[in-house]
Short mmCIF file of C-alpha atoms in Angstrom, two decimals:
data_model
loop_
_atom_site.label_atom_id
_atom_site.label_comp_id
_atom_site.label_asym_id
_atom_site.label_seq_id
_atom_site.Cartn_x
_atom_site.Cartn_y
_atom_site.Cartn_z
CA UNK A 1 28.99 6.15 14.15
CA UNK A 2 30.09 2.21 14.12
CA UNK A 3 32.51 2.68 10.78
CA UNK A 4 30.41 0.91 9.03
CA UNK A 5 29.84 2.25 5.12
CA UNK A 6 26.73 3.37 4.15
CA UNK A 7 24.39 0.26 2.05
CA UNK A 8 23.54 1.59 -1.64
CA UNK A 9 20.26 0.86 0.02
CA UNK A 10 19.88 3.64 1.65
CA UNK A 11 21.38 5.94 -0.51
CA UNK A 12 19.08 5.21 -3.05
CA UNK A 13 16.14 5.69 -0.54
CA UNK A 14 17.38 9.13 0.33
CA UNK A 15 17.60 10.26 -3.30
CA UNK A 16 14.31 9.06 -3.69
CA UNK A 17 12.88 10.91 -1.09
CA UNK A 18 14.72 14.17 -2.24
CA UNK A 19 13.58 13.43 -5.43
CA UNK A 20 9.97 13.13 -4.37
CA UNK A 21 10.11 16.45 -1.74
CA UNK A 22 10.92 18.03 -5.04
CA UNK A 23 8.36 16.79 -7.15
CA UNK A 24 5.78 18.78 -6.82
CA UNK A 25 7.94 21.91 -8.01
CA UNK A 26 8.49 20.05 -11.26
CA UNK A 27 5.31 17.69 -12.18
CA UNK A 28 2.04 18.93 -13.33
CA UNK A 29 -0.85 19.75 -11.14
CA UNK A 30 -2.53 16.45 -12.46
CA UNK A 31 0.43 14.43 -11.90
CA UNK A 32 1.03 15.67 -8.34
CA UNK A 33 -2.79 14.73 -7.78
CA UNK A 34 -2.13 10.91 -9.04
CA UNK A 35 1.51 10.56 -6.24
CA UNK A 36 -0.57 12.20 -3.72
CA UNK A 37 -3.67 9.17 -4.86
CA UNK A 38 -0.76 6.79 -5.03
CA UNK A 39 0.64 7.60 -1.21
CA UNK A 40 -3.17 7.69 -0.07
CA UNK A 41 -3.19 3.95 -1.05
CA UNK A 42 0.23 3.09 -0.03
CA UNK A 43 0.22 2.76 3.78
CA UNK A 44 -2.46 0.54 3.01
CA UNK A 45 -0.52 -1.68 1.26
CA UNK A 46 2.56 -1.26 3.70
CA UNK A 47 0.33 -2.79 6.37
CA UNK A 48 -0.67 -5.85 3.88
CA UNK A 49 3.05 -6.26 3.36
CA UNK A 50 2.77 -7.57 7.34
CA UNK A 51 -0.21 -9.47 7.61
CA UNK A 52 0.00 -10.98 4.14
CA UNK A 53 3.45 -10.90 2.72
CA UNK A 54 5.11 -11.86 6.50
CA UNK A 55 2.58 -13.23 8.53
CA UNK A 56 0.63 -15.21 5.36
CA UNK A 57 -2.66 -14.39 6.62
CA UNK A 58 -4.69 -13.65 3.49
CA UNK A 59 -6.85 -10.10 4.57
CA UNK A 60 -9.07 -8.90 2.08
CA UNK A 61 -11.11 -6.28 4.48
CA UNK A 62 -8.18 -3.69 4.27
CA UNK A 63 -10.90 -1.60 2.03
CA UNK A 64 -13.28 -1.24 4.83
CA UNK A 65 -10.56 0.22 7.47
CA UNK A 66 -9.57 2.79 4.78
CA UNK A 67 -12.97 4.02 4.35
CA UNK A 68 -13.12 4.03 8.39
CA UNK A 69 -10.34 6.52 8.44
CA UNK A 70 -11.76 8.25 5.15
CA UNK A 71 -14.89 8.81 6.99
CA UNK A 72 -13.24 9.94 10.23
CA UNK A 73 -11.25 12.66 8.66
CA UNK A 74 -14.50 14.20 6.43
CA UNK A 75 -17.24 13.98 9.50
CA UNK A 76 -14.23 15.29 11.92
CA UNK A 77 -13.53 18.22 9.84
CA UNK A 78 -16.62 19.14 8.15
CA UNK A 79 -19.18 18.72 11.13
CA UNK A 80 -17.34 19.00 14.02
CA UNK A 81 -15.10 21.63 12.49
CA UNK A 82 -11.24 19.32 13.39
CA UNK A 83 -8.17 20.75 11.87
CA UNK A 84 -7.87 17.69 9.41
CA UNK A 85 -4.08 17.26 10.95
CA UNK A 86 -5.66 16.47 14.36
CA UNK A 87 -7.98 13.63 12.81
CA UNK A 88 -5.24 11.42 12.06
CA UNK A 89 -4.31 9.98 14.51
CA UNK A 90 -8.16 9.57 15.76
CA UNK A 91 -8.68 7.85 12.64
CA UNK A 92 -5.45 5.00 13.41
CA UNK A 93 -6.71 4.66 16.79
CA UNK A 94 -10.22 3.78 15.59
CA UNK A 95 -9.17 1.79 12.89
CA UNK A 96 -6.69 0.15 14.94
CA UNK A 97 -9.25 -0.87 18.20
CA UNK A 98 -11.62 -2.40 15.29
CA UNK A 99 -9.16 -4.10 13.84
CA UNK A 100 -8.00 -5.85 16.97
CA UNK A 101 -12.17 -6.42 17.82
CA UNK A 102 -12.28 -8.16 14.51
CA UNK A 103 -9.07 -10.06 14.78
CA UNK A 104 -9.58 -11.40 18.56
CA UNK A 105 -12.50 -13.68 17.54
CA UNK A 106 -10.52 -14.95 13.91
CA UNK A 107 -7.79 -16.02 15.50
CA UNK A 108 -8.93 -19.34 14.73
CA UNK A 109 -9.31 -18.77 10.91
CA UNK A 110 -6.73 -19.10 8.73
CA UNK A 111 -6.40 -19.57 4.87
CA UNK A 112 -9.86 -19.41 2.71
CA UNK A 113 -11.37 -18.95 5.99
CA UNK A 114 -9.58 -15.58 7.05
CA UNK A 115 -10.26 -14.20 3.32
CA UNK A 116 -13.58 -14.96 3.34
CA UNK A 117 -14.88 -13.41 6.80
CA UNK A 118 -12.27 -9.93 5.58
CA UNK A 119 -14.00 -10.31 1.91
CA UNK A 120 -17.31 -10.03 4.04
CA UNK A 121 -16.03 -6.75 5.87
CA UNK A 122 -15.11 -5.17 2.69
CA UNK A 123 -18.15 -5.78 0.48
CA UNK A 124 -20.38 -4.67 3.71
CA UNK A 125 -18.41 -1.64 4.42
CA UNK A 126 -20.35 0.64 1.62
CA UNK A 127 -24.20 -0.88 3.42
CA UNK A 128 -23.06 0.30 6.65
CA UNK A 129 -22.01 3.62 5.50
CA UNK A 130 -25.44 4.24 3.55
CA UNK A 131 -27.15 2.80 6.95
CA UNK A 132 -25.85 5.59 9.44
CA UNK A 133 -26.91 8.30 6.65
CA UNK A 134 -27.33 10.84 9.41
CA UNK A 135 -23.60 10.57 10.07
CA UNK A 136 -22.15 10.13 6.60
CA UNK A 137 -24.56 11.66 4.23
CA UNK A 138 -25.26 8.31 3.08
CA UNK A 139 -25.32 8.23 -1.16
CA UNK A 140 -24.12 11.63 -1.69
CA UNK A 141 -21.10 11.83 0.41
CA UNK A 142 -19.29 14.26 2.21
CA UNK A 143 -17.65 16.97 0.22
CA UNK A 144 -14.60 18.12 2.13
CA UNK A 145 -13.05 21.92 1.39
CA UNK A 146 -9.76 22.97 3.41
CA UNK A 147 -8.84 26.29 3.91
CA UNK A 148 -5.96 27.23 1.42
CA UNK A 149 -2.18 26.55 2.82
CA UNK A 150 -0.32 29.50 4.22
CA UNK A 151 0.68 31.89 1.62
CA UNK A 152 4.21 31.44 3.41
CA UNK A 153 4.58 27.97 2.38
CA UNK A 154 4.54 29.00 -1.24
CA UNK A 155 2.30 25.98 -2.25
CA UNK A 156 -1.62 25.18 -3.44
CA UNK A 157 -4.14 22.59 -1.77
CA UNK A 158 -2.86 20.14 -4.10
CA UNK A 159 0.60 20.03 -3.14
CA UNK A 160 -0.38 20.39 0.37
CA UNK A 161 -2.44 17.23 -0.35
CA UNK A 162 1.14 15.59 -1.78
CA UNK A 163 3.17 16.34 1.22
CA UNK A 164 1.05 15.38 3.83
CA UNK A 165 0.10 11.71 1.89
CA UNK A 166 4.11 12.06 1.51
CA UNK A 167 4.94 12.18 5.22
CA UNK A 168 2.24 9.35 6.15
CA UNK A 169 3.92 7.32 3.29
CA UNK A 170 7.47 7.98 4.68
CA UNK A 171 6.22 7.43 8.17
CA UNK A 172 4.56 4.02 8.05
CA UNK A 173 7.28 2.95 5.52
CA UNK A 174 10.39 3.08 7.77
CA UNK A 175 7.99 1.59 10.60
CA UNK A 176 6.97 -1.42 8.42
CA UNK A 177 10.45 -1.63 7.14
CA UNK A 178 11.78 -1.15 10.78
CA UNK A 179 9.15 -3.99 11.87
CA UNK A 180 9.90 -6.11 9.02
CA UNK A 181 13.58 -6.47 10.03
CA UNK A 182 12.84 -6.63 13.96
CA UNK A 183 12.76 -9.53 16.11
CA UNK A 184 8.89 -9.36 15.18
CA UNK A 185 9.24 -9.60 11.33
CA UNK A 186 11.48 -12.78 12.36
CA UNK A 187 8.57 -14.34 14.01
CA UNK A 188 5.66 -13.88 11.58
CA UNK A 189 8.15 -15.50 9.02
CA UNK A 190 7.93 -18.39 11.38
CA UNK A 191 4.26 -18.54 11.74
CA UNK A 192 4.00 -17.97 8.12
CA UNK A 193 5.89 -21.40 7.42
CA UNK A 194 4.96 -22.87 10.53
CA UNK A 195 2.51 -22.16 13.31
CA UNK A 196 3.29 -25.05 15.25
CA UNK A 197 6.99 -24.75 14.87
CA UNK A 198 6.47 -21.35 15.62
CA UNK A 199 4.39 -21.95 19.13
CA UNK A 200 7.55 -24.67 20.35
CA UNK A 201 10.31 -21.52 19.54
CA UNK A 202 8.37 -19.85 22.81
CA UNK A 203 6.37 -17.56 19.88
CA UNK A 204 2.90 -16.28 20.91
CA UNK A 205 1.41 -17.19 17.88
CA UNK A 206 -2.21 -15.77 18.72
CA UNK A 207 -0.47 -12.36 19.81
CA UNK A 208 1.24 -11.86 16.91
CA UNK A 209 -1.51 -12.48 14.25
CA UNK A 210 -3.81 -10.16 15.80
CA UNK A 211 -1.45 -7.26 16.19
CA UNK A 212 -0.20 -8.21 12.70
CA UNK A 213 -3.86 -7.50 11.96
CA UNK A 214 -4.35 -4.48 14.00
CA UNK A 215 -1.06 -2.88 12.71
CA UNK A 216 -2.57 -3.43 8.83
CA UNK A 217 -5.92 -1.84 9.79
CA UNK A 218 -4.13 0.84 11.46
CA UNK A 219 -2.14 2.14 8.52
CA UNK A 220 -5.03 1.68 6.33
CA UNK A 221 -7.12 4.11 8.68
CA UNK A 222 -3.91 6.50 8.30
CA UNK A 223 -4.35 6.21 4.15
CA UNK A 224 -8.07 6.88 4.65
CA UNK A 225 -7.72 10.12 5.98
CA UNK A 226 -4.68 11.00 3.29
CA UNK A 227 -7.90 9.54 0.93
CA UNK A 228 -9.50 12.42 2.18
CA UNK A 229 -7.29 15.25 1.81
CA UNK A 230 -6.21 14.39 -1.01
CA UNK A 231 -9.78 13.96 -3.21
CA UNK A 232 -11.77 16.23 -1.18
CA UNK A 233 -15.07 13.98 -1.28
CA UNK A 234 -16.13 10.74 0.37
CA UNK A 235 -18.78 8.27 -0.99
CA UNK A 236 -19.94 4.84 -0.41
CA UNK A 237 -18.94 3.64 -4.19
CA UNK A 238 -15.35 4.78 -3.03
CA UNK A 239 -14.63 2.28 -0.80
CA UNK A 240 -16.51 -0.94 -2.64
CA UNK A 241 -15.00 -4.38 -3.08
CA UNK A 242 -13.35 -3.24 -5.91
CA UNK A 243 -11.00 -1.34 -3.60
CA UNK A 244 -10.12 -3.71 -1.63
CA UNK A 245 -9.29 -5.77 -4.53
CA UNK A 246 -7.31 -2.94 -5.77
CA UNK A 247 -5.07 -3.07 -2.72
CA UNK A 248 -4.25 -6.38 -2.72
CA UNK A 249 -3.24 -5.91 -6.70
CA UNK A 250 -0.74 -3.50 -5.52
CA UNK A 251 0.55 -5.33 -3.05
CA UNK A 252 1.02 -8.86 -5.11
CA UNK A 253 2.38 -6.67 -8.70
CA UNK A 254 4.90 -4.84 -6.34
CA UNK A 255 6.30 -7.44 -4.82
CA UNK A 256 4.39 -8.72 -1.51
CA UNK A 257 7.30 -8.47 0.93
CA UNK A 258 8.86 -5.24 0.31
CA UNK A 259 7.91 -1.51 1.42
CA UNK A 260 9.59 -0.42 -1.94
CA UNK A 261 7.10 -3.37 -3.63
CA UNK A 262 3.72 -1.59 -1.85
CA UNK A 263 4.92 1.75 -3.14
CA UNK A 264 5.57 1.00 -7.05
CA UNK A 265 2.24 -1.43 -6.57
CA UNK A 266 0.46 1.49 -5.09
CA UNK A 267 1.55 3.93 -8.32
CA UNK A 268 0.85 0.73 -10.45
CA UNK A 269 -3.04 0.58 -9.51
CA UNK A 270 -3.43 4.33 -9.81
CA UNK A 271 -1.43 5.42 -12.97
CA UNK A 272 -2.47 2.17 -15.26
CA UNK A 273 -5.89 2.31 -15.01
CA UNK A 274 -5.84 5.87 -16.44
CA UNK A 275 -3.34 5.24 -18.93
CA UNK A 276 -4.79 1.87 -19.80
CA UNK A 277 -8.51 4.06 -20.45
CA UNK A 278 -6.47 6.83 -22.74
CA UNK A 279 -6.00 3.72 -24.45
CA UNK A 280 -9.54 2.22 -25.12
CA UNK A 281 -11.76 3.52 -22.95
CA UNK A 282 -13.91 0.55 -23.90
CA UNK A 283 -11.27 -1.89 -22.79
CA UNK A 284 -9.37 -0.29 -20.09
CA UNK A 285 -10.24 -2.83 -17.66
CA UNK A 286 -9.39 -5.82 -20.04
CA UNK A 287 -6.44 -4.18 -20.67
CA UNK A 288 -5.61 -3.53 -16.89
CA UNK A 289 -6.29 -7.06 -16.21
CA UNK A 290 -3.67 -7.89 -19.38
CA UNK A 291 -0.85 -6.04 -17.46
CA UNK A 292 -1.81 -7.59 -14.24
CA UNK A 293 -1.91 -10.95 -15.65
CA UNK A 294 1.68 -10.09 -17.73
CA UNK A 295 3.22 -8.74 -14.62
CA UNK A 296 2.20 -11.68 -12.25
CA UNK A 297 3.74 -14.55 -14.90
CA UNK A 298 6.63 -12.71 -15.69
CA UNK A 299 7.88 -11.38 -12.23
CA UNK A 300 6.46 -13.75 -9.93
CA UNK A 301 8.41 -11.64 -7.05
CA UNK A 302 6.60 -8.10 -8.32
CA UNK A 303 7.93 -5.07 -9.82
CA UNK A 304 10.47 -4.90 -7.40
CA UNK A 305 11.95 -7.83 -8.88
CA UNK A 306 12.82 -6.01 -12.15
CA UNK A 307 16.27 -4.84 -11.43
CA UNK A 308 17.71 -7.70 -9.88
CA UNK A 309 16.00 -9.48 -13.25
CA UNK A 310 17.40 -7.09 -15.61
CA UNK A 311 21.33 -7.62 -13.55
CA UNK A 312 21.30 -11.18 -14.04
CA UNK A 313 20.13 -11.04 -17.53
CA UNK A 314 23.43 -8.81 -18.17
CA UNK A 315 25.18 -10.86 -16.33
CA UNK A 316 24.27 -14.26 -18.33
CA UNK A 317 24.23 -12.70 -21.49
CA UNK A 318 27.71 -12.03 -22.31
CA UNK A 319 28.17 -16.27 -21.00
CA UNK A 320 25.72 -16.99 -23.22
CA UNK A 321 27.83 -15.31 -26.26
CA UNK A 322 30.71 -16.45 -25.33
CA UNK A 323 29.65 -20.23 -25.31
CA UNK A 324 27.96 -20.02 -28.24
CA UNK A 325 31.17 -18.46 -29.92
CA UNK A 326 33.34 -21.95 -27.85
CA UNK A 327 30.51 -23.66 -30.13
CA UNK A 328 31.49 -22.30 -33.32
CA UNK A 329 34.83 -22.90 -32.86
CA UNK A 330 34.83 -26.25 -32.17
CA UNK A 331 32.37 -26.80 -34.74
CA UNK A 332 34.61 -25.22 -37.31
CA UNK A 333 37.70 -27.08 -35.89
CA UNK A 334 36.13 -30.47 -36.54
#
């Protein structure tokens, strides 16, 4: 409508997104299991791109909200009987309102601080889930079976599974990208670098942090419930420290302030580990860590970073030939 031409940008988003509506049509059942498990995680790691990668508040709790929305989808639909559409968006408001009850009294905190009282959150979450046993089964989970799709839609539970994690994905990623670029995004920068800068620009610095933190709990309420979809079964060793590690992985090896970063780090912590086992299963975690550690000292801006890497490596190659061919020359002249 302005004139303007369209950015390569968003072209390539749009491909992607065709490319990924087709997918399922084309991969494996297995492999359309693992995108679905990688856009369960991913809104998680979209909402660490805002309270970490923007606002620099280092949140290591994102774990416990996703097993809050995990939880709310399975006891919604298998005691109370919820379509599991309708849960969703019970599951962001709760993990939203205890979000913002856990980020009113930390406003204070920032730094080590912050990360410890969130580290706390996430390595209690599985204690609190065994406690209220008569809600969540405690140990042995909740198994969650769906009723098959529609024969009209011409797809199985797995695919289903895909889409829906899809459309979450594709939500919370032009909202965080949306944010990201707003007025708002703007402002966390400036807290990030400077909170006391920030607060003489007119910036509500105290505002801002906690719905930073509320917005990051909410989407990783929304990735819960695609969690549960997706696997079908809920457990208190799910959602451990480990995960919440696991998320913050994903968000530093894809690149910690884009949405495009908290995607590829999202299919990074699901596809390696697996990959990384076919290997040695004896080593798969040493060998995860390797590629972590690899990853981290060679792209310090994430796997994000790779393209613009690879252009300016094709771009100072051929300068690099041609000086050292100036070298020779002279070198034979004299």
């Amino acid at each position: 409508m302005s004139g303007r031409p369209i950015s390569g940008e968003w072209i390539g988003s749009a491909a992607a997104l065709a490319a990924a509506i087709a997918a399922p049509f084309v991969l494996s059942s297995f492999a359309t299991f693992q995108l679905a498990t990688t856009f369960s995680y991913a809104p998680a790691v979209l909402g660490l791109v805002i309270i970490t990668g923007l606002a620099g508040q280092v949140a290591l709790g994102n774990g416990a909200f996703f097993a809050l929305g995990a939880y709310t989808t399975a006891v919604l639909v298998k005691t109370y009987g919820f379509p599991y559409w309708a849960t969703f968006p019970i599951a962001a408001v709760l993990s939203l309102l205890t979000g913002l009850l856990i980020g009113i009294p930390s406003l204070r905190l920032r730094g080590h601080f912050l990360a410890a009282l969130t580290l706390t959150i996430a390595v209690a979450a599985p204690q609190v889930i065994k406690h209220f046993a008569w809600l969540t089964n405690g140990v042995r989970g909740i198994n969650v079976i769906l009723p098959d799709p529609p024969e009209w839609l011409g797809i199985d539970a797995t695919q289903r599974a895909y889409y829906v994690a899809l459309f979450v994905t594709t939500v919370t990623f032009a909202t965080t990208f949306a944010l990201r670029n707003s007025r708002i995004g703007r402002a966390l920068r400036a807290i990030q670098e400077n909170e006391l800068v920030a607060t003489s620009l007119g910036i509500n610095v105290a505002r801002l942090k906690v719905a930073a933190f509320g917005y990051s709990t909410l989407l990783a309420g929304l990735g819960g419930s695609c969690f549960t979809v997706t696997v079908g079964y809920v457990a208190p060793e799910n959602f451990t420290i480990g995960l919440a590690a696991l998320l913050i992985i994903g968000l530093v090896i894809g690149g910690k302030t884009s949405e495009w970063g908290a995607v590829i780090g999202s299919l990074f912590i699901v596809v390696l580990p697996i990959y990384a086992g076919r290997i040695d299963p004896a080593l798969s975690g040493l060998c995860f860590a390797v590629a972590v550690v690899l990853t981290i000292l060679l792209l310090p801006g994430g796997l994000v970073s790779l393209p613009g890497q690879l252009a300016r490596g094709v771009r100072w190659l051929p300068r690099s030939l041609s000086s050292l061919r100036s070298r020779r020359k002279l070198e034979n002249a004299s």
